[in-house]
Amino acid sequence: MSRKEKTPGHLGSKKTERYIQASILLSLLSRPSYGYELIQEISRFGFMEGQVPPGMIYRHLRELEENGLLFSEWETDGAGPAKRIYQLTAEGMEVLGFWIEYMKKQAEKLLQFVDMYQDGIKEKE
């Protein structure tokens, strides 16, 4: 493997869980959902590599509910076991808006960083 192909294993490893709560809130923006669906939805955002640990998601769901950002109720309709359905609250919508603004600012900083790198490479050519 060449130096260009190598990626430090620690890049962002401590920060991947940072975006789980924002991912949960965004997943609930369009419709109420239950834990298993949320795990699948969150995986597609790409903040965590591989399978999202269910225990981590349920821990965050409890915390978000305790903080009033979402609420849940048991759904007992239909066949199969009861499912806990989670829904975004007005406060959760507000916090999601703050997350989006934060992420936009971070994206701008990252793009500036990349631009500075590319400008530096051009100067060396």
PDB file of N, CA and C in Angstrom, residues 19-20 22-28 38-48 52:
ATOM      1  N   TYR A  19     -22.187  12.791  16.133  1.00  0.00           N
ATOM      2  CA  TYR A  19     -23.286  13.100  15.228  1.00  0.00           C
ATOM      3  C   TYR A  19     -24.457  12.124  15.327  1.00  0.00           C
ATOM      4  N   ILE A  20     -24.391  11.187  16.233  1.00  0.00           N
ATOM      5  CA  ILE A  20     -25.472  10.207  16.359  1.00  0.00           C
ATOM      6  C   ILE A  20     -26.773  10.882  16.772  1.00  0.00           C
ATOM      7  N   ALA A  22     -27.740  14.009  16.370  1.00  0.00           N
ATOM      8  CA  ALA A  22     -28.252  14.795  15.243  1.00  0.00           C
ATOM      9  C   ALA A  22     -28.839  13.875  14.186  1.00  0.00           C
ATOM     10  N   SER A  23     -28.212  12.730  13.967  1.00  0.00           N
ATOM     11  CA  SER A  23     -28.707  11.764  12.984  1.00  0.00           C
ATOM     12  C   SER A  23     -30.061  11.205  13.396  1.00  0.00           C
ATOM     13  N   ILE A  24     -30.226  10.937  14.676  1.00  0.00           N
ATOM     14  CA  ILE A  24     -31.520  10.446  15.174  1.00  0.00           C
ATOM     15  C   ILE A  24     -32.592  11.508  14.946  1.00  0.00           C
ATOM     16  N   LEU A  25     -32.275  12.742  15.314  1.00  0.00           N
ATOM     17  CA  LEU A  25     -33.252  13.826  15.144  1.00  0.00           C
ATOM     18  C   LEU A  25     -33.623  13.995  13.677  1.00  0.00           C
ATOM     19  N   LEU A  26     -32.649  13.965  12.783  1.00  0.00           N
ATOM     20  CA  LEU A  26     -32.935  14.104  11.359  1.00  0.00           C
ATOM     21  C   LEU A  26     -33.771  12.934  10.847  1.00  0.00           C
ATOM     22  N   SER A  27     -33.472  11.747  11.328  1.00  0.00           N
ATOM     23  CA  SER A  27     -34.235  10.566  10.908  1.00  0.00           C
ATOM     24  C   SER A  27     -35.706  10.683  11.304  1.00  0.00           C
ATOM     25  N   LEU A  28     -35.968  11.347  12.415  1.00  0.00           N
ATOM     26  CA  LEU A  28     -37.345  11.488  12.893  1.00  0.00           C
ATOM     27  C   LEU A  28     -38.049  12.712  12.314  1.00  0.00           C
ATOM     28  N   LEU A  38     -34.467   3.253  12.854  1.00  0.00           N
ATOM     29  CA  LEU A  38     -33.520   4.346  13.077  1.00  0.00           C
ATOM     30  C   LEU A  38     -32.081   3.888  12.888  1.00  0.00           C
ATOM     31  N   ILE A  39     -31.777   2.696  13.361  1.00  0.00           N
ATOM     32  CA  ILE A  39     -30.428   2.152  13.203  1.00  0.00           C
ATOM     33  C   ILE A  39     -30.085   2.047  11.720  1.00  0.00           C
ATOM     34  N   GLN A  40     -31.024   1.550  10.930  1.00  0.00           N
ATOM     35  CA  GLN A  40     -30.785   1.430   9.484  1.00  0.00           C
ATOM     36  C   GLN A  40     -30.653   2.796   8.826  1.00  0.00           C
ATOM     37  N   GLU A  41     -31.501   3.720   9.209  1.00  0.00           N
ATOM     38  CA  GLU A  41     -31.489   5.061   8.634  1.00  0.00           C
ATOM     39  C   GLU A  41     -30.177   5.786   8.956  1.00  0.00           C
ATOM     40  N   ILE A  42     -29.759   5.704  10.191  1.00  0.00           N
ATOM     41  CA  ILE A  42     -28.547   6.392  10.634  1.00  0.00           C
ATOM     42  C   ILE A  42     -27.315   5.859   9.908  1.00  0.00           C
ATOM     43  N   SER A  43     -27.309   4.588   9.606  1.00  0.00           N
ATOM     44  CA  SER A  43     -26.169   3.987   8.898  1.00  0.00           C
ATOM     45  C   SER A  43     -25.912   4.671   7.569  1.00  0.00           C
ATOM     46  N   ARG A  44     -26.961   5.111   6.912  1.00  0.00           N
ATOM     47  CA  ARG A  44     -26.776   5.687   5.572  1.00  0.00           C
ATOM     48  C   ARG A  44     -26.195   7.100   5.598  1.00  0.00           C
ATOM     49  N   PHE A  45     -26.162   7.754   6.764  1.00  0.00           N
ATOM     50  CA  PHE A  45     -25.576   9.090   6.855  1.00  0.00           C
ATOM     51  C   PHE A  45     -24.061   9.052   6.770  1.00  0.00           C
ATOM     52  N   GLY A  46     -23.461   7.908   7.090  1.00  0.00           N
ATOM     53  CA  GLY A  46     -22.026   7.738   6.912  1.00  0.00           C
ATOM     54  C   GLY A  46     -21.139   8.266   8.026  1.00  0.00           C
ATOM     55  N   PHE A  47     -21.704   8.638   9.174  1.00  0.00           N
ATOM     56  CA  PHE A  47     -20.873   9.122  10.271  1.00  0.00           C
ATOM     57  C   PHE A  47     -20.171   7.987  10.996  1.00  0.00           C
ATOM     58  N   MET A  48     -20.731   6.796  10.907  1.00  0.00           N
ATOM     59  CA  MET A  48     -20.122   5.632  11.550  1.00  0.00           C
ATOM     60  C   MET A  48     -19.911   4.560  10.502  1.00  0.00           C
ATOM     61  N   VAL A  52     -24.192   0.223  12.982  1.00  0.00           N
ATOM     62  CA  VAL A  52     -24.332   1.106  14.138  1.00  0.00           C
ATOM     63  C   VAL A  52     -24.740   0.248  15.330  1.00  0.00           C
TER      64      VAL A  52
END
